[in-house]
PDB file of C-alpha atoms in Angstrom:
ATOM      1  CA  UNK A   1     -23.538  69.474 -81.631  1.00  0.00           C
ATOM      2  CA  UNK A   2     -25.144  67.766 -84.478  1.00  0.00           C
ATOM      3  CA  UNK A   3     -27.722  69.737 -86.411  1.00  0.00           C
ATOM      4  CA  UNK A   4     -29.807  68.589 -90.200  1.00  0.00           C
ATOM      5  CA  UNK A   5     -31.146  71.823 -91.568  1.00  0.00           C
ATOM      6  CA  UNK A   6     -33.820  72.216 -94.214  1.00  0.00           C
ATOM      7  CA  UNK A   7     -34.625  74.800 -96.589  1.00  0.00           C
ATOM      8  CA  UNK A   8     -38.120  75.161 -98.733  1.00  0.00           C
ATOM      9  CA  UNK A   9     -38.548  78.627 -98.578  1.00  0.00           C
ATOM     10  CA  UNK A  10     -37.385  79.956-102.194  1.00  0.00           C
ATOM     11  CA  UNK A  11     -36.252  78.362-105.109  1.00  0.00           C
ATOM     12  CA  UNK A  12     -34.842  75.218-103.854  1.00  0.00           C
ATOM     13  CA  UNK A  13     -35.024  72.433-101.820  1.00  0.00           C
ATOM     14  CA  UNK A  14     -31.971  71.831 -99.750  1.00  0.00           C
ATOM     15  CA  UNK A  15     -30.926  69.845 -96.418  1.00  0.00           C
ATOM     16  CA  UNK A  16     -27.486  70.394 -94.564  1.00  0.00           C
ATOM     17  CA  UNK A  17     -25.688  67.869 -91.853  1.00  0.00           C
ATOM     18  CA  UNK A  18     -23.840  69.760 -89.839  1.00  0.00           C
ATOM     19  CA  UNK A  19     -21.539  67.404 -86.687  1.00  0.00           C
ATOM     20  CA  UNK A  20     -18.820  68.738 -84.510  1.00  0.00           C
ATOM     21  CA  UNK A  21     -18.740  72.643 -86.044  1.00  0.00           C
ATOM     22  CA  UNK A  22     -18.694  72.320 -89.453  1.00  0.00           C
ATOM     23  CA  UNK A  23     -21.404  71.075 -92.765  1.00  0.00           C
ATOM     24  CA  UNK A  24     -20.740  67.165 -94.053  1.00  0.00           C
ATOM     25  CA  UNK A  25     -23.038  66.823 -95.980  1.00  0.00           C
ATOM     26  CA  UNK A  26     -25.815  69.283 -98.410  1.00  0.00           C
ATOM     27  CA  UNK A  27     -27.852  67.609-101.011  1.00  0.00           C
ATOM     28  CA  UNK A  28     -29.327  70.684-103.078  1.00  0.00           C
ATOM     29  CA  UNK A  29     -32.102  70.440-105.550  1.00  0.00           C
ATOM     30  CA  UNK A  30     -32.594  73.841-107.444  1.00  0.00           C
ATOM     31  CA  UNK A  31     -36.643  74.476-108.236  1.00  0.00           C
ATOM     32  CA  UNK A  32     -39.563  77.002-107.743  1.00  0.00           C
ATOM     33  CA  UNK A  33     -41.964  74.376-107.317  1.00  0.00           C
ATOM     34  CA  UNK A  34     -42.929  70.830-105.587  1.00  0.00           C
ATOM     35  CA  UNK A  35     -40.362  70.871-102.440  1.00  0.00           C
ATOM     36  CA  UNK A  36     -43.135  68.157-100.374  1.00  0.00           C
ATOM     37  CA  UNK A  37     -42.383  65.993-102.585  1.00  0.00           C
ATOM     38  CA  UNK A  38     -37.840  66.284-103.288  1.00  0.00           C
ATOM     39  CA  UNK A  39     -37.578  67.491 -99.697  1.00  0.00           C
ATOM     40  CA  UNK A  40     -38.436  64.352 -98.250  1.00  0.00           C
ATOM     41  CA  UNK A  41     -35.657  62.000-100.872  1.00  0.00           C
ATOM     42  CA  UNK A  42     -32.790  64.574-100.328  1.00  0.00           C
ATOM     43  CA  UNK A  43     -33.063  64.181 -96.822  1.00  0.00           C
ATOM     44  CA  UNK A  44     -32.838  60.201 -97.091  1.00  0.00           C
ATOM     45  CA  UNK A  45     -29.696  60.360 -99.126  1.00  0.00           C
ATOM     46  CA  UNK A  46     -27.893  62.647 -96.649  1.00  0.00           C
ATOM     47  CA  UNK A  47     -28.240  60.558 -93.553  1.00  0.00           C
ATOM     48  CA  UNK A  48     -27.276  58.216 -95.828  1.00  0.00           C
ATOM     49  CA  UNK A  49     -24.381  59.414 -97.527  1.00  0.00           C
ATOM     50  CA  UNK A  50     -22.999  60.359 -94.084  1.00  0.00           C
ATOM     51  CA  UNK A  51     -24.614  56.804 -91.912  1.00  0.00           C
ATOM     52  CA  UNK A  52     -26.265  59.364 -89.388  1.00  0.00           C
ATOM     53  CA  UNK A  53     -29.815  59.539 -88.288  1.00  0.00           C
ATOM     54  CA  UNK A  54     -32.223  61.803 -86.966  1.00  0.00           C
ATOM     55  CA  UNK A  55     -32.160  60.119 -83.611  1.00  0.00           C
ATOM     56  CA  UNK A  56     -28.332  61.573 -83.611  1.00  0.00           C
ATOM     57  CA  UNK A  57     -29.323  65.138 -83.633  1.00  0.00           C
ATOM     58  CA  UNK A  58     -29.379  67.584 -81.503  1.00  0.00           C
ATOM     59  CA  UNK A  59     -31.844  70.153 -83.043  1.00  0.00           C
ATOM     60  CA  UNK A  60     -33.259  70.918 -86.343  1.00  0.00           C
ATOM     61  CA  UNK A  61     -32.867  74.314 -88.778  1.00  0.00           C
ATOM     62  CA  UNK A  62     -35.196  75.018 -90.505  1.00  0.00           C
ATOM     63  CA  UNK A  63     -36.134  78.014 -92.807  1.00  0.00           C
ATOM     64  CA  UNK A  64     -39.091  80.144 -91.649  1.00  0.00           C
ATOM     65  CA  UNK A  65     -39.579  82.832 -94.775  1.00  0.00           C
ATOM     66  CA  UNK A  66     -40.271  85.491 -96.128  1.00  0.00           C
ATOM     67  CA  UNK A  67     -40.740  83.339 -98.835  1.00  0.00           C
ATOM     68  CA  UNK A  68     -43.437  80.957-101.358  1.00  0.00           C
ATOM     69  CA  UNK A  69     -46.354  79.731 -98.395  1.00  0.00           C
ATOM     70  CA  UNK A  70     -45.955  76.513-100.380  1.00  0.00           C
ATOM     71  CA  UNK A  71     -42.437  76.443 -99.358  1.00  0.00           C
ATOM     72  CA  UNK A  72     -42.862  77.520 -96.091  1.00  0.00           C
ATOM     73  CA  UNK A  73     -45.298  74.888 -95.030  1.00  0.00           C
ATOM     74  CA  UNK A  74     -43.882  71.835 -96.875  1.00  0.00           C
ATOM     75  CA  UNK A  75     -40.236  72.915 -94.759  1.00  0.00           C
ATOM     76  CA  UNK A  76     -41.812  73.489 -91.328  1.00  0.00           C
ATOM     77  CA  UNK A  77     -44.336  70.399 -91.699  1.00  0.00           C
ATOM     78  CA  UNK A  78     -41.153  68.393 -92.837  1.00  0.00           C
ATOM     79  CA  UNK A  79     -39.379  69.677 -89.743  1.00  0.00           C
ATOM     80  CA  UNK A  80     -41.756  69.435 -87.060  1.00  0.00           C
ATOM     81  CA  UNK A  81     -42.411  65.716 -88.379  1.00  0.00           C
ATOM     82  CA  UNK A  82     -38.566  64.599 -88.209  1.00  0.00           C
ATOM     83  CA  UNK A  83     -38.723  66.096 -84.716  1.00  0.00           C
ATOM     84  CA  UNK A  84     -41.466  64.234 -83.265  1.00  0.00           C
ATOM     85  CA  UNK A  85     -40.674  61.272 -84.690  1.00  0.00           C
ATOM     86  CA  UNK A  86     -37.329  60.993 -82.893  1.00  0.00           C
ATOM     87  CA  UNK A  87     -38.804  57.624 -81.210  1.00  0.00           C
ATOM     88  CA  UNK A  88     -38.836  55.730 -77.691  1.00  0.00           C
ATOM     89  CA  UNK A  89     -41.192  57.962 -77.051  1.00  0.00           C
ATOM     90  CA  UNK A  90     -38.281  60.829 -76.350  1.00  0.00           C
ATOM     91  CA  UNK A  91     -38.459  64.725 -75.691  1.00  0.00           C
ATOM     92  CA  UNK A  92     -38.950  65.721 -79.295  1.00  0.00           C
ATOM     93  CA  UNK A  93     -35.869  67.938 -81.224  1.00  0.00           C
ATOM     94  CA  UNK A  94     -35.725  71.360 -80.417  1.00  0.00           C
ATOM     95  CA  UNK A  95     -36.488  72.864 -83.960  1.00  0.00           C
ATOM     96  CA  UNK A  96     -34.534  76.874 -84.511  1.00  0.00           C
ATOM     97  CA  UNK A  97     -36.543  78.647 -87.712  1.00  0.00           C
ATOM     98  CA  UNK A  98     -33.941  80.905 -89.029  1.00  0.00           C
ATOM     99  CA  UNK A  99     -35.313  83.150 -91.749  1.00  0.00           C
ATOM    100  CA  UNK A 100     -34.386  83.324 -95.820  1.00  0.00           C
ATOM    101  CA  UNK A 101     -33.414  87.365 -94.906  1.00  0.00           C
ATOM    102  CA  UNK A 102     -30.651  85.852 -92.111  1.00  0.00           C
ATOM    103  CA  UNK A 103     -29.778  83.544 -93.672  1.00  0.00           C
ATOM    104  CA  UNK A 104     -29.161  85.966 -96.744  1.00  0.00           C
ATOM    105  CA  UNK A 105     -27.643  87.730 -94.756  1.00  0.00           C
ATOM    106  CA  UNK A 106     -24.837  85.145 -92.941  1.00  0.00           C
ATOM    107  CA  UNK A 107     -23.362  84.677 -96.607  1.00  0.00           C
ATOM    108  CA  UNK A 108     -22.109  88.192 -96.600  1.00  0.00           C
ATOM    109  CA  UNK A 109     -19.561  89.128 -94.598  1.00  0.00           C
ATOM    110  CA  UNK A 110     -18.859  92.094 -94.359  1.00  0.00           C
ATOM    111  CA  UNK A 111     -15.476  93.199 -96.206  1.00  0.00           C
ATOM    112  CA  UNK A 112     -14.939  96.445 -93.420  1.00  0.00           C
ATOM    113  CA  UNK A 113     -15.804  96.388 -90.703  1.00  0.00           C
ATOM    114  CA  UNK A 114     -17.700  99.990 -91.395  1.00  0.00           C
ATOM    115  CA  UNK A 115     -20.329  97.591 -93.868  1.00  0.00           C
ATOM    116  CA  UNK A 116     -23.568  97.468 -93.359  1.00  0.00           C
ATOM    117  CA  UNK A 117     -25.334  94.537 -94.822  1.00  0.00           C
ATOM    118  CA  UNK A 118     -29.274  94.625 -96.969  1.00  0.00           C
ATOM    119  CA  UNK A 119     -30.527  91.003 -97.752  1.00  0.00           C
ATOM    120  CA  UNK A 120     -33.624  91.761-100.595  1.00  0.00           C
ATOM    121  CA  UNK A 121     -35.191  88.377-102.106  1.00  0.00           C
ATOM    122  CA  UNK A 122     -37.406  89.742-104.763  1.00  0.00           C
ATOM    123  CA  UNK A 123     -40.623  88.869-103.324  1.00  0.00           C
ATOM    124  CA  UNK A 124     -42.513  89.686-106.594  1.00  0.00           C
ATOM    125  CA  UNK A 125     -45.730  91.926-107.642  1.00  0.00           C
ATOM    126  CA  UNK A 126     -43.261  94.808-107.762  1.00  0.00           C
ATOM    127  CA  UNK A 127     -41.561  94.350-104.625  1.00  0.00           C
ATOM    128  CA  UNK A 128     -39.033  92.203-102.205  1.00  0.00           C
ATOM    129  CA  UNK A 129     -38.567  91.391 -99.079  1.00  0.00           C
ATOM    130  CA  UNK A 130     -35.832  93.774 -96.689  1.00  0.00           C
ATOM    131  CA  UNK A 131     -33.937  93.300 -94.228  1.00  0.00           C
ATOM    132  CA  UNK A 132     -30.810  95.587 -92.896  1.00  0.00           C
ATOM    133  CA  UNK A 133     -28.268  93.850 -90.713  1.00  0.00           C
ATOM    134  CA  UNK A 134     -24.544  95.114 -88.612  1.00  0.00           C
ATOM    135  CA  UNK A 135     -22.332  93.781 -91.359  1.00  0.00           C
ATOM    136  CA  UNK A 136     -19.600  92.773 -88.917  1.00  0.00           C
ATOM    137  CA  UNK A 137     -22.265  91.247 -86.379  1.00  0.00           C
ATOM    138  CA  UNK A 138     -25.724  90.379 -87.948  1.00  0.00           C
ATOM    139  CA  UNK A 139     -27.381  91.462 -85.512  1.00  0.00           C
ATOM    140  CA  UNK A 140     -30.718  92.903 -87.160  1.00  0.00           C
ATOM    141  CA  UNK A 141     -30.913  97.292 -88.001  1.00  0.00           C
ATOM    142  CA  UNK A 142     -34.130  96.582 -89.166  1.00  0.00           C
ATOM    143  CA  UNK A 143     -37.896  94.468 -88.722  1.00  0.00           C
ATOM    144  CA  UNK A 144     -38.242  92.360 -91.957  1.00  0.00           C
ATOM    145  CA  UNK A 145     -40.404  93.765 -94.346  1.00  0.00           C
ATOM    146  CA  UNK A 146     -41.939  93.339 -97.504  1.00  0.00           C
ATOM    147  CA  UNK A 147     -42.164  97.295-100.128  1.00  0.00           C
ATOM    148  CA  UNK A 148     -41.376  98.383-103.506  1.00  0.00           C
ATOM    149  CA  UNK A 149     -37.709  98.824-104.457  1.00  0.00           C
ATOM    150  CA  UNK A 150     -37.826 102.562-103.910  1.00  0.00           C
ATOM    151  CA  UNK A 151     -39.106 102.784-100.410  1.00  0.00           C
ATOM    152  CA  UNK A 152     -36.696 100.263 -99.763  1.00  0.00           C
ATOM    153  CA  UNK A 153     -34.010 102.371-101.111  1.00  0.00           C
ATOM    154  CA  UNK A 154     -35.259 105.324 -98.542  1.00  0.00           C
ATOM    155  CA  UNK A 155     -34.903 102.544 -95.255  1.00  0.00           C
ATOM    156  CA  UNK A 156     -31.890 101.663 -96.640  1.00  0.00           C
ATOM    157  CA  UNK A 157     -29.953 104.697 -96.806  1.00  0.00           C
ATOM    158  CA  UNK A 158     -31.236 105.854 -93.982  1.00  0.00           C
ATOM    159  CA  UNK A 159     -30.350 103.115 -91.612  1.00  0.00           C
ATOM    160  CA  UNK A 160     -27.164 102.708 -93.360  1.00  0.00           C
ATOM    161  CA  UNK A 161     -26.427 106.445 -92.336  1.00  0.00           C
ATOM    162  CA  UNK A 162     -24.201 106.809 -94.503  1.00  0.00           C
ATOM    163  CA  UNK A 163     -21.745 103.457 -94.318  1.00  0.00           C
ATOM    164  CA  UNK A 164     -20.970 100.911 -97.368  1.00  0.00           C
ATOM    165  CA  UNK A 165     -23.534  98.750 -98.009  1.00  0.00           C
ATOM    166  CA  UNK A 166     -23.222  94.826 -99.056  1.00  0.00           C
ATOM    167  CA  UNK A 167     -25.934  93.322-100.337  1.00  0.00           C
ATOM    168  CA  UNK A 168     -27.179  89.652-100.866  1.00  0.00           C
ATOM    169  CA  UNK A 169     -30.567  88.232-102.076  1.00  0.00           C
ATOM    170  CA  UNK A 170     -32.532  87.724-105.274  1.00  0.00           C
ATOM    171  CA  UNK A 171     -32.799  91.318-105.525  1.00  0.00           C
ATOM    172  CA  UNK A 172     -29.412  92.250-105.098  1.00  0.00           C
ATOM    173  CA  UNK A 173     -28.815  93.676-108.193  1.00  0.00           C
ATOM    174  CA  UNK A 174     -31.612  95.721-108.798  1.00  0.00           C
ATOM    175  CA  UNK A 175     -31.354  97.252-105.478  1.00  0.00           C
ATOM    176  CA  UNK A 176     -27.350  97.582-106.280  1.00  0.00           C
ATOM    177  CA  UNK A 177     -28.597 100.049-109.601  1.00  0.00           C
ATOM    178  CA  UNK A 178     -31.293 101.640-107.451  1.00  0.00           C
ATOM    179  CA  UNK A 179     -28.600 102.691-104.500  1.00  0.00           C
ATOM    180  CA  UNK A 180     -25.679 103.219-106.896  1.00  0.00           C
ATOM    181  CA  UNK A 181     -27.607 105.750-108.680  1.00  0.00           C
ATOM    182  CA  UNK A 182     -28.611 107.884-105.013  1.00  0.00           C
ATOM    183  CA  UNK A 183     -24.471 107.940-104.720  1.00  0.00           C
ATOM    184  CA  UNK A 184     -25.241 105.117-101.648  1.00  0.00           C
ATOM    185  CA  UNK A 185     -21.419 102.749-101.947  1.00  0.00           C
ATOM    186  CA  UNK A 186     -22.271  99.243-102.468  1.00  0.00           C
ATOM    187  CA  UNK A 187     -21.064  95.924-103.221  1.00  0.00           C
ATOM    188  CA  UNK A 188     -23.149  93.331-104.519  1.00  0.00           C
ATOM    189  CA  UNK A 189     -22.345  90.023-102.408  1.00  0.00           C
ATOM    190  CA  UNK A 190     -24.714  87.795-103.953  1.00  0.00           C
ATOM    191  CA  UNK A 191     -27.579  87.603-106.451  1.00  0.00           C
ATOM    192  CA  UNK A 192     -28.797  83.633-105.736  1.00  0.00           C
ATOM    193  CA  UNK A 193     -32.474  82.478-105.398  1.00  0.00           C
ATOM    194  CA  UNK A 194     -32.604  81.016-102.584  1.00  0.00           C
ATOM    195  CA  UNK A 195     -30.015  80.897 -99.055  1.00  0.00           C
ATOM    196  CA  UNK A 196     -27.198  78.821 -98.726  1.00  0.00           C
ATOM    197  CA  UNK A 197     -27.546  75.966 -96.438  1.00  0.00           C
ATOM    198  CA  UNK A 198     -24.243  75.595 -95.318  1.00  0.00           C
ATOM    199  CA  UNK A 199     -25.514  79.285 -94.217  1.00  0.00           C
ATOM    200  CA  UNK A 200     -28.770  78.275 -92.462  1.00  0.00           C
ATOM    201  CA  UNK A 201     -26.905  75.229 -90.350  1.00  0.00           C
ATOM    202  CA  UNK A 202     -24.031  77.866 -88.919  1.00  0.00           C
ATOM    203  CA  UNK A 203     -26.585  79.819 -88.581  1.00  0.00           C
ATOM    204  CA  UNK A 204     -28.983  77.754 -86.667  1.00  0.00           C
ATOM    205  CA  UNK A 205     -25.867  76.169 -84.817  1.00  0.00           C
ATOM    206  CA  UNK A 206     -24.853  79.491 -82.390  1.00  0.00           C
ATOM    207  CA  UNK A 207     -28.581  80.149 -82.287  1.00  0.00           C
ATOM    208  CA  UNK A 208     -29.672  80.080 -79.096  1.00  0.00           C
ATOM    209  CA  UNK A 209     -31.939  76.969 -77.870  1.00  0.00           C
ATOM    210  CA  UNK A 210     -35.340  77.412 -79.416  1.00  0.00           C
ATOM    211  CA  UNK A 211     -38.203  77.936 -76.424  1.00  0.00           C
ATOM    212  CA  UNK A 212     -41.294  77.031 -79.009  1.00  0.00           C
ATOM    213  CA  UNK A 213     -41.519  75.709 -82.253  1.00  0.00           C
ATOM    214  CA  UNK A 214     -40.828  77.853 -85.269  1.00  0.00           C
ATOM    215  CA  UNK A 215     -43.653  79.775 -86.457  1.00  0.00           C
ATOM    216  CA  UNK A 216     -43.569  81.180 -90.436  1.00  0.00           C
ATOM    217  CA  UNK A 217     -43.074  84.711 -91.119  1.00  0.00           C
ATOM    218  CA  UNK A 218     -45.337  85.483 -93.298  1.00  0.00           C
ATOM    219  CA  UNK A 219     -44.538  89.821 -94.981  1.00  0.00           C
ATOM    220  CA  UNK A 220     -47.568  89.855 -96.825  1.00  0.00           C
ATOM    221  CA  UNK A 221     -51.018  88.033 -97.180  1.00  0.00           C
ATOM    222  CA  UNK A 222     -50.575  85.059-100.029  1.00  0.00           C
ATOM    223  CA  UNK A 223     -51.212  85.561-103.807  1.00  0.00           C
ATOM    224  CA  UNK A 224     -54.158  82.681-103.627  1.00  0.00           C
ATOM    225  CA  UNK A 225     -57.728  84.454-102.443  1.00  0.00           C
ATOM    226  CA  UNK A 226     -60.303  81.432-101.576  1.00  0.00           C
ATOM    227  CA  UNK A 227     -62.486  81.048-104.445  1.00  0.00           C
ATOM    228  CA  UNK A 228     -66.321  82.620-104.567  1.00  0.00           C
ATOM    229  CA  UNK A 229     -68.684  79.996-104.438  1.00  0.00           C
ATOM    230  CA  UNK A 230     -70.087  78.000-107.128  1.00  0.00           C
ATOM    231  CA  UNK A 231     -74.024  78.809-108.066  1.00  0.00           C
ATOM    232  CA  UNK A 232     -73.855  74.828-107.513  1.00  0.00           C
ATOM    233  CA  UNK A 233     -73.068  75.131-104.076  1.00  0.00           C
ATOM    234  CA  UNK A 234     -75.023  77.845-102.818  1.00  0.00           C
ATOM    235  CA  UNK A 235     -78.180  76.328-104.909  1.00  0.00           C
ATOM    236  CA  UNK A 236     -76.480  73.331-102.760  1.00  0.00           C
ATOM    237  CA  UNK A 237     -75.947  74.956 -99.873  1.00  0.00           C
ATOM    238  CA  UNK A 238     -79.887  76.930 -99.930  1.00  0.00           C
ATOM    239  CA  UNK A 239     -80.872  73.456-100.537  1.00  0.00           C
ATOM    240  CA  UNK A 240     -79.394  71.897 -96.945  1.00  0.00           C
ATOM    241  CA  UNK A 241     -81.772  74.805 -95.330  1.00  0.00           C
ATOM    242  CA  UNK A 242     -85.158  74.343 -93.893  1.00  0.00           C
ATOM    243  CA  UNK A 243     -87.847  75.360 -95.602  1.00  0.00           C
TER     244      UNK A 243
END
């Protein structure tokens, strides 16, 4: 299998090419914004370095969130554009959606068979995005959600049922301190600001064939709110109405 992976959901724009069971090339750039502009040049560099092209791929993978609203939209649009642009009138490439929480969990292989994995991402506004996984299989123990750290602590302790916890993601250090204060056995696997694109590619390569296009995972409304109409706009709208 050959696969092209894209991540623009969090604090990086990254792409990777997976071929015959391994990642053969990665391009990555740490950034907070501008993902839509950076992803295409990174893709071009990756394909040039490997001598491969989009038409050589069997599927495309893209992170679907939770994360930045603008970053998610940029990644999904780019993935769909590549999938549809394979040319020659052929069918679009399948696109596999990978959540950022799944990718972080894949970056935290368990140290023992009893461990559970807690993926936690700083969601700002006093919240974290989180999800619990079985350590050995990466099977989800809880649904992805957004909550205050104290709520996450309570849910993680309940889901772990006394097992050691392995934390991964940008909020791992802060959550580890809370859990340790509650007496939980905790290890921090990483505290990266964005998932490893190799983990995204690895997860997507082993995933079942998708049955439809990926959808973004939004766990709360966007920070930006529609602007109220200005006085000028209201007056112009009023002028359009029949008297």
